[in-house]
Short mmCIF file of C-alpha atoms and ligand atoms in Angstrom, two decimals:
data_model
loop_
_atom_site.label_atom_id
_atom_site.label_comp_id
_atom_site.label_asym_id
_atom_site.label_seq_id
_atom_site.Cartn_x
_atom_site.Cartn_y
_atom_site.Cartn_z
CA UNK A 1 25.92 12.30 13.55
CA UNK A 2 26.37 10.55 10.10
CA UNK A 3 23.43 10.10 8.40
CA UNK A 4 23.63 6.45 7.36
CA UNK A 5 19.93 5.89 5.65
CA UNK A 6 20.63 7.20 2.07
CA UNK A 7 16.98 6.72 0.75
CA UNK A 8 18.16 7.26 -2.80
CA UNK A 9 21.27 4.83 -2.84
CA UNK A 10 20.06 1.39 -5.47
CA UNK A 11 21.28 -0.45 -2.45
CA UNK A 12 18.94 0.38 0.11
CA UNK A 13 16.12 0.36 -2.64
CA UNK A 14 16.69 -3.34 -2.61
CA UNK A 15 17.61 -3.55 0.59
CA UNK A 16 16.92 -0.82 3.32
CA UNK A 17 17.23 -3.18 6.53
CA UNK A 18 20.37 -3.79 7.68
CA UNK A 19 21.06 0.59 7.83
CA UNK A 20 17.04 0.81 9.42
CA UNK A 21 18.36 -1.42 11.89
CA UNK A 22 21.83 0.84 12.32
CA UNK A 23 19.63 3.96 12.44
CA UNK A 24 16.97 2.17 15.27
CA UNK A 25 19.93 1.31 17.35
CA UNK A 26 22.48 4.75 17.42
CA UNK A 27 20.01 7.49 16.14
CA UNK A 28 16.18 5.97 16.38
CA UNK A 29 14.87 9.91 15.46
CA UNK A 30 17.15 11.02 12.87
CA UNK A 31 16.90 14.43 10.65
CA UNK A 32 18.00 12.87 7.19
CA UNK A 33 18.97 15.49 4.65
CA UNK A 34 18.28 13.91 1.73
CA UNK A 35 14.19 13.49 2.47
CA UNK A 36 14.20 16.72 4.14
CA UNK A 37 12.45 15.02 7.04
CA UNK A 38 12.61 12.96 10.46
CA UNK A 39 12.97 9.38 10.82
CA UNK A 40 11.32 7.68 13.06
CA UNK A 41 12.93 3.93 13.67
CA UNK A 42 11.44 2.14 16.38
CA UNK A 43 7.97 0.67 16.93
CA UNK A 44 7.27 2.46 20.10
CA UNK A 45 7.87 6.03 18.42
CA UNK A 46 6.19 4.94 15.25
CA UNK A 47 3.13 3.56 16.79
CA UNK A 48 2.66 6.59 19.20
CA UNK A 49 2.82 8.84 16.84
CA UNK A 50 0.39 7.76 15.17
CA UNK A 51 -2.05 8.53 17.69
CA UNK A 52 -0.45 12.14 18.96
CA UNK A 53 -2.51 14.50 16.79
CA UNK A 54 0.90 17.15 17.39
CA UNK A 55 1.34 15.27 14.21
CA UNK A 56 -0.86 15.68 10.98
CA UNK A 57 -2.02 13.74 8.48
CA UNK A 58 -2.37 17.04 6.08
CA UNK A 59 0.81 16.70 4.72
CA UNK A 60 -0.74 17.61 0.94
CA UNK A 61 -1.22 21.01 1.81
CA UNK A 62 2.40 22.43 2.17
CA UNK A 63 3.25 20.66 -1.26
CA UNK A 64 0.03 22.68 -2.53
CA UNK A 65 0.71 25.98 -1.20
CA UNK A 66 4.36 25.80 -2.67
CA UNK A 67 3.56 24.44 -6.22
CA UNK A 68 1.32 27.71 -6.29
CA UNK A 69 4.15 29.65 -5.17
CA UNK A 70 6.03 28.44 -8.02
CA UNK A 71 3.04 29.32 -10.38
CA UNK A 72 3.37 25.63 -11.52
CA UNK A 73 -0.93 25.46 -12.01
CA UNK A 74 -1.41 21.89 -13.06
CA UNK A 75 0.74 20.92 -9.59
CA UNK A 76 -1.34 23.35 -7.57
CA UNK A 77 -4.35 21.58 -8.99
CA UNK A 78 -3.31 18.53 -8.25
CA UNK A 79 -2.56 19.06 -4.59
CA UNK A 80 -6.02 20.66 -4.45
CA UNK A 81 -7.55 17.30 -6.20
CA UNK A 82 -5.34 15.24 -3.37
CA UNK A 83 -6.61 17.29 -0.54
CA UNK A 84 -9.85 15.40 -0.66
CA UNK A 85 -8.26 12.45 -0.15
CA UNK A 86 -9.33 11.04 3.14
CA UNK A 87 -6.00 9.82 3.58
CA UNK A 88 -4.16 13.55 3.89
CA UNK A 89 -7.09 14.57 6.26
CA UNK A 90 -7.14 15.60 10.64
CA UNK A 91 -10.57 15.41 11.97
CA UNK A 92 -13.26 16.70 11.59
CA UNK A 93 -12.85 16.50 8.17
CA UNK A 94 -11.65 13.11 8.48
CA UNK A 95 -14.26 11.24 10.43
CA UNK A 96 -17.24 11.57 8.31
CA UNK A 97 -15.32 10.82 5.17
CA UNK A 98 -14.18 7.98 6.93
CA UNK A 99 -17.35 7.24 8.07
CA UNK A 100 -19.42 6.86 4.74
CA UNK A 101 -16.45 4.22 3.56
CA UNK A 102 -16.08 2.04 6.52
CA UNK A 103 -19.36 -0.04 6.08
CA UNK A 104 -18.49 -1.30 2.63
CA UNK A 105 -15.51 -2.89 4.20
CA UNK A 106 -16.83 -4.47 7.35
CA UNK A 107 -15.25 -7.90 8.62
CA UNK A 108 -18.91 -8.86 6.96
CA UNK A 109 -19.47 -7.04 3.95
CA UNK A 110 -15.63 -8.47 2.94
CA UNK A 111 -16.86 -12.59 3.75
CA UNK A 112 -19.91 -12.03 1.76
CA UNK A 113 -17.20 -10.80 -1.00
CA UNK A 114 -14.81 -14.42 -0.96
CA UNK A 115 -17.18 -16.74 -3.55
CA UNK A 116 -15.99 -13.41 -6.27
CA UNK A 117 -12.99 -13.46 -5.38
CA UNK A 118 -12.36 -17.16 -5.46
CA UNK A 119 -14.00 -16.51 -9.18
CA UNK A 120 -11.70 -13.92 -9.75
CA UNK A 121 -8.59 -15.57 -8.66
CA UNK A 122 -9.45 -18.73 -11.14
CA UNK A 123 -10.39 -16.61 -13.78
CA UNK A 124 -6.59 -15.71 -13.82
CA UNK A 125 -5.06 -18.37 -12.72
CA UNK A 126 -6.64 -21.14 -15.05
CA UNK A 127 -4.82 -19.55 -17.97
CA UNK A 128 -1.72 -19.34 -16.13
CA UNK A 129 -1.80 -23.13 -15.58
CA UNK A 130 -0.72 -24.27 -19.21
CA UNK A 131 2.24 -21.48 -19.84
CA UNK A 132 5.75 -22.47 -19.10
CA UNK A 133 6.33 -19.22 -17.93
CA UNK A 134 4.24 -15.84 -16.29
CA UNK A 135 4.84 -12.83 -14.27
CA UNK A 136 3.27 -13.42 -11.14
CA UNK A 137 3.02 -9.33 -11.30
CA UNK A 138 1.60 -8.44 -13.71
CA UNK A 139 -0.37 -11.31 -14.84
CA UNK A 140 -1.67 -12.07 -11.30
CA UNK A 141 -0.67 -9.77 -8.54
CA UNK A 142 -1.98 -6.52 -10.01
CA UNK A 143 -4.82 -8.07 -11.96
CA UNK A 144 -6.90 -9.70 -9.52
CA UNK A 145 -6.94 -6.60 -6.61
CA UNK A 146 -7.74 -3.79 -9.07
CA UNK A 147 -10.71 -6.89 -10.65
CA UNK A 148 -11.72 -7.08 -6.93
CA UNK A 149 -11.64 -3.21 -6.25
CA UNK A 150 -13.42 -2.60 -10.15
CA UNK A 151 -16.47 -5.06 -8.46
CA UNK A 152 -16.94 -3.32 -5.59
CA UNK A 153 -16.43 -0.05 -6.92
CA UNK A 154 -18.81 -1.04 -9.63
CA UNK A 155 -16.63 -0.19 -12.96
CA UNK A 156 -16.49 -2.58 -15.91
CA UNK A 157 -13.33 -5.13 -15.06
CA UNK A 158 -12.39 -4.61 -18.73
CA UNK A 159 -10.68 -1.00 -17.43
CA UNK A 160 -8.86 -2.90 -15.21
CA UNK A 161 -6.00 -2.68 -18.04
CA UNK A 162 -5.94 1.30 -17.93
CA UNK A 163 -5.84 1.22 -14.07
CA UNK A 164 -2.04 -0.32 -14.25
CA UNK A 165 -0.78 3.00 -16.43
CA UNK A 166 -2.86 5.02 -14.29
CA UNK A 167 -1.86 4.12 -10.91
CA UNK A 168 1.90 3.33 -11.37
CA UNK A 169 2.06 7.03 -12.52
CA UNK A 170 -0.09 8.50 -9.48
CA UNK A 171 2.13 6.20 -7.33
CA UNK A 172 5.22 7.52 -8.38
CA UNK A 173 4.17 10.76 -6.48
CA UNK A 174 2.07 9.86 -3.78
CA UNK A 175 4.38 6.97 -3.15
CA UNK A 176 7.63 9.16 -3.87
CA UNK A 177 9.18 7.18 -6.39
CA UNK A 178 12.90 8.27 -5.71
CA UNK A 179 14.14 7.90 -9.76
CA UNK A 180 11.90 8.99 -11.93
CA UNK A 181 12.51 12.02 -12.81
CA UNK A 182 9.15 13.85 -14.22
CA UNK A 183 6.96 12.23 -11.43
CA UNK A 184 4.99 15.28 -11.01
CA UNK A 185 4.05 15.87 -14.16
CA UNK A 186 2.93 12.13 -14.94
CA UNK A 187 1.24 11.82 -11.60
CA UNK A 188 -0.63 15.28 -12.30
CA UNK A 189 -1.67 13.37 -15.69
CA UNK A 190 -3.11 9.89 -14.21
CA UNK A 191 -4.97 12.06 -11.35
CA UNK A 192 -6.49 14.22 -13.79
CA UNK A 193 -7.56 11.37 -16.09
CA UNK A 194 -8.85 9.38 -12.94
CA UNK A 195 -10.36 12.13 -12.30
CA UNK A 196 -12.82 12.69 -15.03
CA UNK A 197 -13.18 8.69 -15.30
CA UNK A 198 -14.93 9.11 -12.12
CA UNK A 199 -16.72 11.80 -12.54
CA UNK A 200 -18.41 10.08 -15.73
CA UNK A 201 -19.05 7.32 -13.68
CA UNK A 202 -20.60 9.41 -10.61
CA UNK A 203 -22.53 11.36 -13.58
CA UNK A 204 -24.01 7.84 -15.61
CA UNK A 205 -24.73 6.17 -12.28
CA UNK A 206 -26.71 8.76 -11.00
CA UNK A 207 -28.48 9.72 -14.20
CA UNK A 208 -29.09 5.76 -14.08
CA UNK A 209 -30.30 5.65 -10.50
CA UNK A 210 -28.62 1.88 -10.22
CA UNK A 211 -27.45 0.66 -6.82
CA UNK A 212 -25.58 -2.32 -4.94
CA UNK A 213 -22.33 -0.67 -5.00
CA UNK A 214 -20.01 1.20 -3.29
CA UNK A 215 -20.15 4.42 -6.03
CA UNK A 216 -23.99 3.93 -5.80
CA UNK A 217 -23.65 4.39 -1.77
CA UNK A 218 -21.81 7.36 -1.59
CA UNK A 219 -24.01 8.89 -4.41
CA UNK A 220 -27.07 8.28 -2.08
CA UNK A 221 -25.41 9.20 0.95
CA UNK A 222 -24.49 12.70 -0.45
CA UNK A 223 -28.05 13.10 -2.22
CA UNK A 224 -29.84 12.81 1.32
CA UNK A 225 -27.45 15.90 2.73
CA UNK A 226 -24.37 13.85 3.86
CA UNK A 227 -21.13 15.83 4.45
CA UNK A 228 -19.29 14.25 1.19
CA UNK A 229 -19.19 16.87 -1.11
CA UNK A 230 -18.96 15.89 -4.96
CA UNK A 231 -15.47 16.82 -5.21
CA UNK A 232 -14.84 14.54 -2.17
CA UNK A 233 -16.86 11.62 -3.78
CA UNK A 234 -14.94 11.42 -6.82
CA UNK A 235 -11.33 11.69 -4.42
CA UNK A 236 -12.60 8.95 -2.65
CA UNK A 237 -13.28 6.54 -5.08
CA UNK A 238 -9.63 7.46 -6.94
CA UNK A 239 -8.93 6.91 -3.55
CA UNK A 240 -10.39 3.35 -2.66
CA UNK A 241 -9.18 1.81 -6.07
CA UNK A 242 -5.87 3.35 -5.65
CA UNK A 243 -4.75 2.14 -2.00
CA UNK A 244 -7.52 -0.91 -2.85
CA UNK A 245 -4.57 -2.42 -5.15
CA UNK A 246 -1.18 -1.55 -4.87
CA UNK A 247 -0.14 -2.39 -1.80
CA UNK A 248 -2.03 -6.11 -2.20
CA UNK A 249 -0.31 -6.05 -5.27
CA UNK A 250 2.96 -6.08 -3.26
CA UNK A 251 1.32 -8.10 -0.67
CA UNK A 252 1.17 -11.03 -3.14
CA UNK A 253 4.33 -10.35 -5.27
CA UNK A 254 6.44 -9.87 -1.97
CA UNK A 255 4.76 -13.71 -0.04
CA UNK A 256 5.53 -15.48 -3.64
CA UNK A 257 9.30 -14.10 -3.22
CA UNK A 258 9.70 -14.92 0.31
CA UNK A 259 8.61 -18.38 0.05
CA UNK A 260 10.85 -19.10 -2.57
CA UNK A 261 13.60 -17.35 -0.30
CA UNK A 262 13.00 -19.29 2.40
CA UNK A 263 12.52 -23.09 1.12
CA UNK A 264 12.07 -23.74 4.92
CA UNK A 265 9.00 -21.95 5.45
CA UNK A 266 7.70 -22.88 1.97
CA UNK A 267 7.53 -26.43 2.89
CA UNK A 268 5.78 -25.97 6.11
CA UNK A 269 3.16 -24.08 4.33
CA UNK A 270 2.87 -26.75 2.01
CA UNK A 271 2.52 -29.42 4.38
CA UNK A 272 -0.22 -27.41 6.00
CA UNK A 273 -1.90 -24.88 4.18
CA UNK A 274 -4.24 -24.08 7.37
CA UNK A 275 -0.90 -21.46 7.66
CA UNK A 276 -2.01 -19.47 4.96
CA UNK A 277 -3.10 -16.80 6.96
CA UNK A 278 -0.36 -16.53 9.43
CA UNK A 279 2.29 -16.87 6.69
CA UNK A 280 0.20 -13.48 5.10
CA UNK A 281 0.73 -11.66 8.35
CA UNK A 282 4.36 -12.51 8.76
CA UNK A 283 4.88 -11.21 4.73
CA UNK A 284 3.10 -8.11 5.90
CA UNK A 285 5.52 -7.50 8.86
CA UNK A 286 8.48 -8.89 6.84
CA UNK A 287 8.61 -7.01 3.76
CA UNK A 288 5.44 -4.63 4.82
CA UNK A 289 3.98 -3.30 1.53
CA UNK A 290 3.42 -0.23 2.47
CA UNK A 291 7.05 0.88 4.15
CA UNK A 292 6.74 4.51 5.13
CA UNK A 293 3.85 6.82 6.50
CA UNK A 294 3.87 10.28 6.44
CA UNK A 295 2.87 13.48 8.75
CA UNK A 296 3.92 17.23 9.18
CA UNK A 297 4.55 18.29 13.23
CA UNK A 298 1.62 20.98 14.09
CA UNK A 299 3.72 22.59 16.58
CA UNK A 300 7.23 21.85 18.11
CA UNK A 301 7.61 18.37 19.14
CA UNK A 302 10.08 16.88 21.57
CA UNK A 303 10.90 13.26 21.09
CA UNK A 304 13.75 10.95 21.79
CA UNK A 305 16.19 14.24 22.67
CA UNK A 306 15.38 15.38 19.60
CA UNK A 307 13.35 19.11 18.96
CA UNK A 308 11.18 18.36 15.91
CA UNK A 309 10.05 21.95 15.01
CA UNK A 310 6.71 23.29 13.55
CA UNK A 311 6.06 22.15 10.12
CA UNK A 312 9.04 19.55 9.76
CA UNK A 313 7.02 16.36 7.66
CA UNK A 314 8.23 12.92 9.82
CA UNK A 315 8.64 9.83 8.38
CA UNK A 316 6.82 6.59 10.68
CA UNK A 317 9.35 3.61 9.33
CA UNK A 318 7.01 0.74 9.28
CA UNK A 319 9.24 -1.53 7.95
CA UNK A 320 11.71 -0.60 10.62
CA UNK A 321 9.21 -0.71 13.57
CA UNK A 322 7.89 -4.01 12.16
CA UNK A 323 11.69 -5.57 12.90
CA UNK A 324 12.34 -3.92 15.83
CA UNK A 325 13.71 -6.41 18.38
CA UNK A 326 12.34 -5.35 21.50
CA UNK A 327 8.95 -6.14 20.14
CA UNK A 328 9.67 -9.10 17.83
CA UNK A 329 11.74 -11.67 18.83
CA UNK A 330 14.70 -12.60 16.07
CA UNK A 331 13.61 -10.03 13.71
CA UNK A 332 15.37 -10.58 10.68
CA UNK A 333 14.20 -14.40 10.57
CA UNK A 334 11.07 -14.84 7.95
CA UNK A 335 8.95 -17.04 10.37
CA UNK A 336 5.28 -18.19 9.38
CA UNK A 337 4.77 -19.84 12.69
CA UNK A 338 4.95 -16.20 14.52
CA UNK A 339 2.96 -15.54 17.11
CA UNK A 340 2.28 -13.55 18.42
CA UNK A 341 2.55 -10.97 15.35
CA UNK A 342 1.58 -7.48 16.17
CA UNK A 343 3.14 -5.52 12.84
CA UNK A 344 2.60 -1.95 12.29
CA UNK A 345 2.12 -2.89 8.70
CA UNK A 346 -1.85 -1.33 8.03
CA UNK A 347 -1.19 1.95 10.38
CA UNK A 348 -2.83 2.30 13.96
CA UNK A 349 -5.13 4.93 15.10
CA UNK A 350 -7.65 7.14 13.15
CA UNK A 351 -6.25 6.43 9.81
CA UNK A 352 -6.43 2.54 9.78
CA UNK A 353 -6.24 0.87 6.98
CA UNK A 354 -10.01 0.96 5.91
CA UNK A 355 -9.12 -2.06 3.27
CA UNK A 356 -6.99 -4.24 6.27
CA UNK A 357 -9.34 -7.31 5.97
CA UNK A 358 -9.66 -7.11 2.27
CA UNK A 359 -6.19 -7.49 1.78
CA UNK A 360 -6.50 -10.27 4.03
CA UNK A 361 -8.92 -12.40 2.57
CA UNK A 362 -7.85 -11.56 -0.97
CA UNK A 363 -4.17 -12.88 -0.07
CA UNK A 364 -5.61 -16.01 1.82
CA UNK A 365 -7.83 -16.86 -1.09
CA UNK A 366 -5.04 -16.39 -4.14
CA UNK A 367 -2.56 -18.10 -1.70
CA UNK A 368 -5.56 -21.25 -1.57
CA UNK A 369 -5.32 -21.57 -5.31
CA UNK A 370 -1.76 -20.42 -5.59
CA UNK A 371 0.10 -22.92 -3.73
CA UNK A 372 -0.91 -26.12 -5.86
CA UNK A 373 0.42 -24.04 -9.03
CA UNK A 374 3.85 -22.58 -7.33
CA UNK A 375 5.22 -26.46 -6.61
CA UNK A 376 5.80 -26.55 -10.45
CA UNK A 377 7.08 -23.05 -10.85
CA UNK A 378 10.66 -21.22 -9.56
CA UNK A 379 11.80 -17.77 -10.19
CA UNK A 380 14.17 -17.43 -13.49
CA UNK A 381 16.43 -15.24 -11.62
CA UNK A 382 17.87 -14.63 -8.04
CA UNK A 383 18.05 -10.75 -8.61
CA UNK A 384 14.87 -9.08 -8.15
CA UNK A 385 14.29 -5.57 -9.59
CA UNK A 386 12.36 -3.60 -6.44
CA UNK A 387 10.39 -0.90 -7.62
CA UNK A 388 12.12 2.66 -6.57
CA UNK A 389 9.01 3.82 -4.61
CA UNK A 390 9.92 4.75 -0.85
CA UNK A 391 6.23 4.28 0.46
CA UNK A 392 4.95 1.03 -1.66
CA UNK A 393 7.38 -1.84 -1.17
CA UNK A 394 7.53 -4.37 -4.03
CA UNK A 395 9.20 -5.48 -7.15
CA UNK A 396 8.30 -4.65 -10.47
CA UNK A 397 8.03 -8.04 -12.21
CA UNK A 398 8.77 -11.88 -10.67
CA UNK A 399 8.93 -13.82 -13.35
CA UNK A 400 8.28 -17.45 -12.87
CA UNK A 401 9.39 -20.96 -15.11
CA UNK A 402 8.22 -24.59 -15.29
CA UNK A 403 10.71 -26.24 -12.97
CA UNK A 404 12.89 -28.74 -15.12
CA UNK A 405 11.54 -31.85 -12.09
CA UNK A 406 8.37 -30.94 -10.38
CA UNK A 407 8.63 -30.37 -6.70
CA UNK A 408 7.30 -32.90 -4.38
C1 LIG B 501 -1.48 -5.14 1.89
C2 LIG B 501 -2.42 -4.27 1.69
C3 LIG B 501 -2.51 -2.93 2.37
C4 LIG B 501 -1.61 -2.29 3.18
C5 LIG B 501 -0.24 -2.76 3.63
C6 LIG B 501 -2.21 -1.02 3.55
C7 LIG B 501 -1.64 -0.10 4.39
C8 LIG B 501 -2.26 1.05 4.85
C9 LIG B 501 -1.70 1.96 5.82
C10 LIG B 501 -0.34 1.81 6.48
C11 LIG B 501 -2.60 2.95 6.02
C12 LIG B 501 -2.46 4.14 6.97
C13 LIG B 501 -1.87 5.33 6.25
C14 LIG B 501 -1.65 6.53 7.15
O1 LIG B 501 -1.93 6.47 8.36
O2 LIG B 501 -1.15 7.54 6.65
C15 LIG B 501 -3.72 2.70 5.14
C16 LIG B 501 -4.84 3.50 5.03
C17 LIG B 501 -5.85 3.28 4.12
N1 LIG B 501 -6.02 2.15 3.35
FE1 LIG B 501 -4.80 0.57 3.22
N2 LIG B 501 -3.44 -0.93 2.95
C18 LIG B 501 -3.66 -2.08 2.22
C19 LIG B 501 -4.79 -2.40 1.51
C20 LIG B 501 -5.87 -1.59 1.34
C21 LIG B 501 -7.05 -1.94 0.59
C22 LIG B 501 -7.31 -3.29 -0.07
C23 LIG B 501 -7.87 -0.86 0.62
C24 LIG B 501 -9.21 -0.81 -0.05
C25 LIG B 501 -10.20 -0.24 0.35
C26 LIG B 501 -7.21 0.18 1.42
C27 LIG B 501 -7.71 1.43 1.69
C28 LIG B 501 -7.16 2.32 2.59
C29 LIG B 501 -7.76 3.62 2.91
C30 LIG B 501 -9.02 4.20 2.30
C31 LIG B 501 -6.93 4.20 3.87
C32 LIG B 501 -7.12 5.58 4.53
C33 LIG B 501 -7.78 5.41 5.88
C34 LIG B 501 -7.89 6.72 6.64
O3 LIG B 501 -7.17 7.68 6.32
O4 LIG B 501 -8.72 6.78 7.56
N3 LIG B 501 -6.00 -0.32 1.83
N4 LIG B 501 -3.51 1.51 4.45
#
């Protein structure tokens, strides 16, 4: 059959539904050349796969072993570095990695976090306020998660600025950024200079014997025999503030888009902003932020008619299972009154997003503060520039002006 997904094609970069839908309906598990991979289109196949362990979450280690088949060191090294990641781990590694993370990010722990936050998301907005124009990117969007992530991390908020170089380039590779054509070797760069930014931290912390934050927890957890291993506690925290922003960087950028989109929907939010948090959860189903998961077959796999052999990596299309319309009823419509809304769009199973109610709150709070600020703002253009990244779904810059008459 025709493969009719082109990953690569500037069209489906901006937009990829209307041929996810195509694919869904003719050929839901498709081999597609280009990503030397399956495709898996519908929200049945994408949510059980995510809890058949047939399919693995190591999907680091093939990209490892080859890069030191090529003698390419620094790539090797890298994959090594990445293979700590909690992330690209099956059990048993996985659960106690998982383990020592999932109390700092308790339904709990993350309430006791919203009086910062609100602080946070003034402290950037209040400037914002008096300019005629700003990019709701970079001025707000990535900003205030990677200040949020610094706090509970516990690194100054004045590196925040060196986190934006840092993590763009690591996200062109473990995002797959489809255009950029050195990704490796700038990815390999930001990891490595993560890297030793946490291991100095790790290092002065310890020497310093502070606590109250997250670094501080895993250091004590792993001094009183825990199964992290140093290597592992540095991964993890490259890990934490890496998936800790992004993707509620596109969370953000993507909700301000689609409620100028859809003026509709904007005014009912307006009129009652008690729909913050439903209008967040329709965003992340809508225009999910992070679009694709990833995992390699451990042995042959027989699905949909199709013979996924040993070793093939499969791609779970969130963003296609989170419009798929035997689940969600006119699909395609961007509707903040949804209910109910059971998106794909943090994962399911083992690997759930660890950070799900963070992004949550975080999105509900800036949207609080945000919405008396967007009445008097509009985008300056209609086209928006989507980042080329085939995992995190956003675009690179929204720049908003002073409307000429204020809204009502
Ligand atoms: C809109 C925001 C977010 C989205 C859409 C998102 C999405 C996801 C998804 C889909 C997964 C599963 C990946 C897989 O199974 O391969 C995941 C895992 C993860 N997320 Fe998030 N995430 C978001 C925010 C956050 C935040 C704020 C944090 C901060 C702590 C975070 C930390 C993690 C971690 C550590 C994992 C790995 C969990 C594991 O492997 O057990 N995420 N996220």
């Amino acid at each position: 059959m025709k493969n009719t997904f082109d990953a690569f094609a500037s069209e489906i970069i901006a937009n990829p539904y209307p041929a996810l839908a195509r694919l869904r309906a003719a050929d839901p598990v498709s081999w597609n050349e280009p990503l030397k991979g399956w495709l898996l289109t519908t929200y049945d196949d994408v949510k059980a796969a995510q809890k058949d362990s047939r399919f693995s979450a190591e999907r680091v280690k093939p990209f490892t072993m080859h890069m030191a088949a090529t003698k390419r060191p620094e790539l090797e090294r890298m994959g090594t570095l990445l293979n700590h990641w909690l992330l690209f781990r099956d059990p048993p590694a996985h659960t106690p990695l998982r383990r020592l993370l999932i109390d700092a990010f308790t339904p709990r722990a993350i309430n006791a976090l919203r009086p910062r936050i609100g602080e946070i998301v003034e402290e950037l907005l209040d400037p914002l306020s008096d300019r005629n124009q700003f990019d709701m990117i970079s001025d707000f969007a990535f900003p205030m998660p990677a200040t949020v992530i610094a706090h509970i991390l516990g690194v100054p908020s004045s590196d925040v600025p060196k986190f934006r170089t840092w993590s763009n380039d690591l996200a062109t590779v473990i995002g797959n950024s489809r255009q950029v054509p050195d990704r490796f070797e700038r990815g390999a760069r930001a990891l490595f200079t993560l890297t030793d930014y946490f291991r100095t931290t790790v290092s002065h912390r310890r020497n310093a014997r502070t606590k109250g934050v997250l670094v501080d927890d895993l250091i004590a957890a792993q001094e009183s025999g825990g199964p992290m291993s140093e290597e592992e506690l540095v991964a993890s925290c490259i890990l934490i503030l890496f998936a800790g922003h992004e993707t509620t960087m596109n969370l953000i950028g993507n909700a301000t888009l689609l409620l100028f989109k859809n003026p509709d929907q904007w005014a009912l939010l307006r009129n009652d902003p008690n729909l913050i948090s439903s209008m967040v959860e329709e965003v992340l189903r809508y225009e999910c932020a992070a679009f694709v998961i990833v995992r390699v077959a451990n042995e042959d796999i027989e699905i949909g008619g199709k013979r996924i052999s040993k070793g093939d990596r499969v791609f779970l299309m969130l963003g296609a299972a989170n419009r798929d319309p035997i689940h969600f009823d006119d699909p395609e419509r961007f509707d903040i009154l949804r209910k109910p809304n059971r998106h794909l769009s943090f994962g399911f199973g083992i690997h759930f997003c660890i950070g799900a109610q963070l992004a949550r709150v975080e999105a509900e709070v800036a949207f609080k503060h945000l919405l008396p600020l967007m009445k008097d703002f509009e985008p300056v253009s209609d086209d928006f520039d989507w980042d080329d990244n085939f995992v995190l779904r956003g675009v690179k810059s929204l720049l908003l002006q002073r409307r000429a008459v204020a809204a009502a």
